[in-house]
């Protein structure tokens, strides 16, 4: 099958491209390399079933051509990373909303199947544990850019569900919870690569806030397997699924574990949110996915424990130093 991945030079997209090629598919990636990196897909260039187009999903002419050729579309292209989102709010809103509009409009013309990547950020600062797909969402004030990301992805979800209901286009939406693994970089804010890079370089490990906030981290391979299974499951169409892990850890404990595992002499320091991001920045205290829904539909359960994930990520960062 010929498959299109938007944002396929990014961290998750490049792992997906690699797997789909291994499975024998023809894969086209479109990426504007804004956060994606050529080196993520460099090893794929030798494969005759792989094509890379350097362009934005906002280019409708190109997207028309590509989506006519491809039977399935994984729409991963988006502005992501809390740091980037806070620093470039206009880019975030426009890329995320307009990009998805383009994909869905063309999908409806050619009746293509689309898997739309959303985010656990859409739950906002609701403190409920765990987050179920049908839960209410609690957003902060519009003065804080962070929420523009959550809202732009929520609009994407509304659009995806609307195209499914109104035009019967096969669309499945996933909410990703803190995916990690090799090739993820720390420069847009993601905590594990940041802590690992800081620990390996002997620099301060920067815990934002008091470090009592917690997260659940999912290994990228578990995410990729879930995406591929959902794409192949008609019962998942017109629906929204959490993909994540329910192994929870506080950010302070995460810093300690990374320091210990890397044998680092780094100091763990706390930095107020106002200094780390923007004045009045809101963080989520806990973010745990309910996994019963996705388990029922595709039998999903995370297979990688945090220990293994950290070992692999540390290994990767040592290898590229
Ligand atoms: N964080 C931190 N230090 C960093 C980067 C992030 O303490 O250098 C914290 C961040 O404030 C949040 C958690 O780690 O509480 C996860 O952040 P990330 O940006 O990876 O993902 P988020 O869950 O916020 O989308």
XYZ file of C-alpha atoms and ligand atoms in Angstrom:
346
model
C 0.000 0.000 0.000
C 1.122 3.584 -0.629
C 1.023 5.564 2.634
C 1.531 9.289 3.284
C 2.979 10.557 6.563
C 2.726 14.300 7.170
C 5.438 15.371 9.579
C 7.286 12.159 8.768
C 10.748 13.592 9.429
C 9.822 14.246 13.043
C 10.507 12.024 16.002
C 7.343 9.876 15.844
C 6.860 10.150 12.064
C 10.340 8.879 11.248
C 9.859 5.785 13.426
C 6.509 5.186 11.722
C 8.038 5.566 8.246
C 10.749 3.070 9.115
C 8.243 0.492 10.373
C 5.864 0.860 7.396
C 8.763 0.396 4.974
C 9.831 -2.723 6.901
C 6.270 -4.009 6.548
C 6.645 -3.717 2.751
C 4.668 -0.530 2.099
C 5.503 2.387 -0.138
C 5.943 5.478 2.034
C 5.882 9.161 1.148
C 6.819 11.727 3.775
C 5.984 15.407 3.578
C 7.746 17.606 6.127
C 8.839 21.247 6.090
C 11.699 20.435 8.490
C 10.538 23.123 10.911
C 10.988 20.728 13.824
C 11.533 17.557 11.795
C 15.133 16.699 10.896
C 16.645 15.269 7.763
C 18.942 13.033 9.788
C 15.879 11.232 11.212
C 15.024 9.885 7.753
C 18.492 9.817 6.150
C 18.797 6.005 6.436
C 15.512 5.603 4.519
C 16.707 7.373 1.362
C 18.291 4.194 0.001
C 14.938 2.437 -0.023
C 13.271 2.700 -3.476
C 9.850 2.576 -1.800
C 10.581 5.792 0.118
C 9.950 9.352 -1.112
C 10.597 12.572 0.772
C 8.956 15.885 -0.120
C 10.254 18.959 1.660
C 7.178 21.142 1.872
C 4.439 22.252 4.211
C 1.022 20.625 4.521
C -0.334 24.124 3.945
C 0.669 23.734 0.264
C -2.650 22.495 -1.085
C -1.397 21.782 -4.601
C 1.258 19.371 -3.377
C -1.090 17.816 -0.827
C -3.645 17.185 -3.600
C -1.081 15.313 -5.661
C 0.210 13.275 -2.723
C -3.170 12.392 -1.267
C -4.482 11.271 -4.638
C -1.555 8.813 -4.863
C -1.803 7.452 -1.305
C -4.466 5.214 0.200
C -3.805 6.060 3.852
C -2.676 9.271 5.551
C -1.084 9.582 8.980
C -1.417 13.277 9.793
C 1.344 14.005 12.309
C 2.509 17.407 11.022
C 1.990 19.964 13.784
C 3.725 22.550 15.903
C 4.637 20.623 19.066
C 6.721 21.077 22.208
C 5.649 23.394 25.035
C 8.690 25.658 24.608
C 8.096 26.122 20.874
C 4.389 26.694 21.402
C 4.975 29.420 23.960
C 7.631 31.076 21.787
C 5.743 30.866 18.447
C 2.018 31.086 19.174
C 0.905 32.313 15.715
C 2.810 29.581 13.923
C 1.286 27.011 16.319
C -2.330 28.003 15.773
C -2.021 28.417 12.014
C -0.072 25.230 11.349
C -2.250 23.074 13.531
C -5.655 24.271 12.415
C -5.053 25.116 8.760
C -2.882 22.038 8.195
C -5.606 19.708 9.409
C -8.232 21.562 7.357
C -6.188 20.976 4.210
C -5.737 17.271 4.978
C -9.411 16.707 5.738
C -10.731 18.667 2.754
C -8.591 16.663 0.357
C -9.319 13.394 2.182
C -12.997 14.009 1.658
C -12.476 14.634 -2.049
C -10.569 11.360 -2.568
C -12.290 9.497 0.321
C -8.995 8.658 1.983
C -8.511 7.126 5.397
C -6.861 9.507 7.872
C -5.317 8.920 11.260
C -5.171 12.252 13.041
C -2.637 12.812 15.830
C -3.974 14.820 18.737
C -2.615 15.198 22.226
C -3.323 14.639 25.899
C -3.040 18.442 26.211
C -6.682 18.618 25.070
C -7.727 17.472 28.564
C -6.230 20.708 29.876
C -5.761 21.177 33.599
C -8.591 18.921 34.675
C -7.104 17.067 37.663
C -9.131 13.889 37.163
C -7.245 10.576 37.083
C -7.289 8.833 34.698
C -8.416 10.868 31.668
C -11.158 9.111 29.707
C -11.801 10.040 26.110
C -15.300 11.377 26.852
C -14.229 13.534 29.833
C -14.817 17.282 30.052
C -11.857 19.483 29.202
C -10.623 22.383 31.358
C -8.677 25.103 29.540
C -6.762 28.041 30.995
C -7.195 31.682 29.963
C -6.439 32.774 26.390
C -3.625 35.039 27.671
C -1.440 31.953 28.074
C -0.113 30.560 24.809
C 0.120 27.031 26.121
C -3.653 26.693 25.843
C -3.637 27.707 22.187
C -1.961 24.386 21.452
C -4.593 22.439 23.396
C -7.388 24.410 21.723
C -5.915 24.120 18.223
C -5.692 20.341 18.586
C -9.231 20.231 19.991
C -10.428 22.093 16.889
C -8.600 19.464 14.801
C -10.534 16.786 16.668
C -13.845 18.573 16.126
C -13.040 18.903 12.433
C -12.043 15.245 12.100
C -15.201 14.053 13.813
C -17.302 16.466 11.757
C -15.856 15.198 8.454
C -16.561 11.665 9.600
C -20.162 12.407 10.585
C -21.101 14.697 7.749
C -19.221 13.126 4.841
C -18.601 9.612 6.163
C -14.817 9.881 5.715
C -12.887 7.166 7.603
C -11.057 9.135 10.309
C -9.571 7.978 13.600
C -8.165 10.355 16.222
C -5.478 9.548 18.771
C -4.455 11.506 21.869
C -0.787 10.883 22.518
C 0.513 11.019 26.107
C 4.207 11.998 26.453
C 5.795 9.787 23.804
C 9.562 9.305 24.178
C 12.409 7.454 22.499
C 15.511 7.839 20.359
C 15.548 10.863 17.969
C 13.464 13.033 20.285
C 15.348 16.244 20.964
C 15.137 18.472 24.024
C 15.246 21.817 22.287
C 11.436 22.248 22.037
C 10.923 21.426 25.712
C 10.483 17.659 26.068
C 11.619 16.694 29.512
C 13.333 13.300 29.127
C 15.771 14.233 26.346
C 16.473 17.493 28.190
C 17.302 15.781 31.469
C 19.390 13.099 29.726
C 21.376 15.679 27.736
C 21.885 17.826 30.840
C 22.979 14.807 32.904
C 25.418 13.574 30.258
C 26.910 17.043 29.863
C 27.294 17.502 33.643
C 25.006 20.560 33.497
C 22.261 21.377 36.006
C 19.148 19.225 35.632
C 16.355 21.780 35.417
C 13.186 20.730 37.214
C 10.403 23.251 36.587
C 8.099 24.156 39.471
C 8.530 22.015 42.595
C 8.858 18.757 40.641
C 5.772 17.207 42.258
C 3.902 17.271 38.925
C 3.852 13.843 37.324
C 3.666 12.304 33.875
C 3.379 8.836 32.271
C 5.873 8.184 29.461
C 5.209 5.907 26.477
C 7.891 4.361 24.317
C 7.650 5.348 20.663
C 7.514 1.704 19.461
C 4.365 1.086 21.498
C 2.832 4.201 19.966
C 3.739 3.174 16.392
C 2.237 -0.309 16.819
C -0.978 1.236 18.150
C -1.199 3.730 15.261
C -0.810 0.976 12.662
C -3.380 -1.280 14.344
C -5.905 1.543 14.665
C -5.458 2.432 10.993
C -6.336 -1.182 10.124
C -9.422 -1.277 12.361
C -12.704 -0.056 10.810
C -14.381 -0.149 14.257
C -12.023 2.671 15.337
C -13.317 5.097 12.689
C -15.115 8.224 13.872
C -13.696 7.752 17.331
C -10.982 9.105 19.680
C -8.429 6.996 21.585
C -5.829 7.673 24.262
C -2.427 6.131 23.559
C -0.089 6.134 26.522
C 1.225 4.382 29.568
C -0.196 4.377 33.082
C 3.173 4.135 34.862
C 3.292 7.493 36.640
C 6.393 9.291 37.911
C 6.961 12.740 39.408
C 9.326 15.009 37.498
C 11.623 15.296 40.547
C 11.859 11.511 40.788
C 12.490 11.355 37.043
C 15.407 13.780 37.444
C 16.856 11.627 40.256
C 16.560 8.417 38.219
C 18.206 9.948 35.159
C 21.014 11.375 37.264
C 21.598 7.954 38.874
C 21.372 5.983 35.614
C 23.878 8.240 33.871
C 26.223 8.347 36.887
C 26.097 12.089 36.506
C 27.624 14.705 38.787
C 24.943 17.215 37.695
C 22.997 19.136 40.311
C 19.200 18.933 40.286
C 17.846 22.490 40.475
C 14.286 23.831 40.564
C 13.266 26.712 38.315
C 9.982 28.635 38.748
C 7.547 28.201 35.853
C 7.511 31.967 35.232
C 11.202 31.800 34.400
C 11.066 28.521 32.523
C 8.210 29.457 30.174
C 6.140 32.633 30.515
C 4.586 34.640 33.317
C 1.537 32.886 34.769
C 2.357 29.574 33.058
C -0.058 26.797 34.058
C 1.217 23.232 34.278
C -0.814 20.071 34.639
C -0.197 18.352 37.952
C -0.996 14.823 36.771
C -1.723 13.306 33.409
C -2.686 9.641 33.360
C -4.512 8.024 30.419
C -7.450 5.650 30.697
C -6.407 2.775 28.420
C -9.515 0.566 28.566
C -11.025 1.925 25.365
C -8.030 1.330 23.122
C -7.409 -2.010 24.794
C -10.904 -3.160 23.895
C -10.609 -2.161 20.236
C -7.045 -3.268 19.374
C -5.823 -5.077 22.528
C -3.347 -2.270 23.264
C -1.239 -2.254 26.418
C 2.156 -0.568 26.762
C 5.013 -3.092 26.681
C 7.949 -0.851 27.689
C 8.536 0.053 31.354
C 10.063 3.414 32.232
C 13.357 1.735 33.238
C 13.806 0.279 29.744
C 12.723 3.519 28.105
C 15.321 5.509 30.043
C 18.044 2.976 29.214
C 17.299 3.220 25.502
C 17.101 7.003 25.492
C 20.349 7.328 27.456
C 22.029 4.871 25.071
C 20.853 6.937 22.101
C 22.089 10.240 23.520
C 25.451 8.698 24.369
C 25.720 7.447 20.779
C 25.169 10.897 19.221
C 27.438 12.883 21.537
N 9.950 19.967 32.603
C 10.967 20.207 33.525
N 12.190 20.580 33.038
C 12.465 20.708 31.708
C 11.430 20.453 30.786
C 10.189 20.080 31.264
O 10.770 20.091 34.740
O 13.610 21.043 31.373
C 8.632 19.542 33.130
C 7.445 20.319 32.578
O 7.225 21.502 33.292
C 6.312 19.304 32.767
C 7.018 17.953 32.540
O 8.401 18.193 32.742
O 5.791 19.348 34.049
C 6.810 17.368 31.149
O 7.161 18.365 30.215
P 7.170 18.129 28.642
O 7.378 19.464 28.007
O 8.103 17.014 28.303
O 5.715 17.592 28.319
P 4.258 18.105 28.740
O 3.732 16.958 29.547
O 4.353 19.331 29.552
O 3.576 18.299 27.458
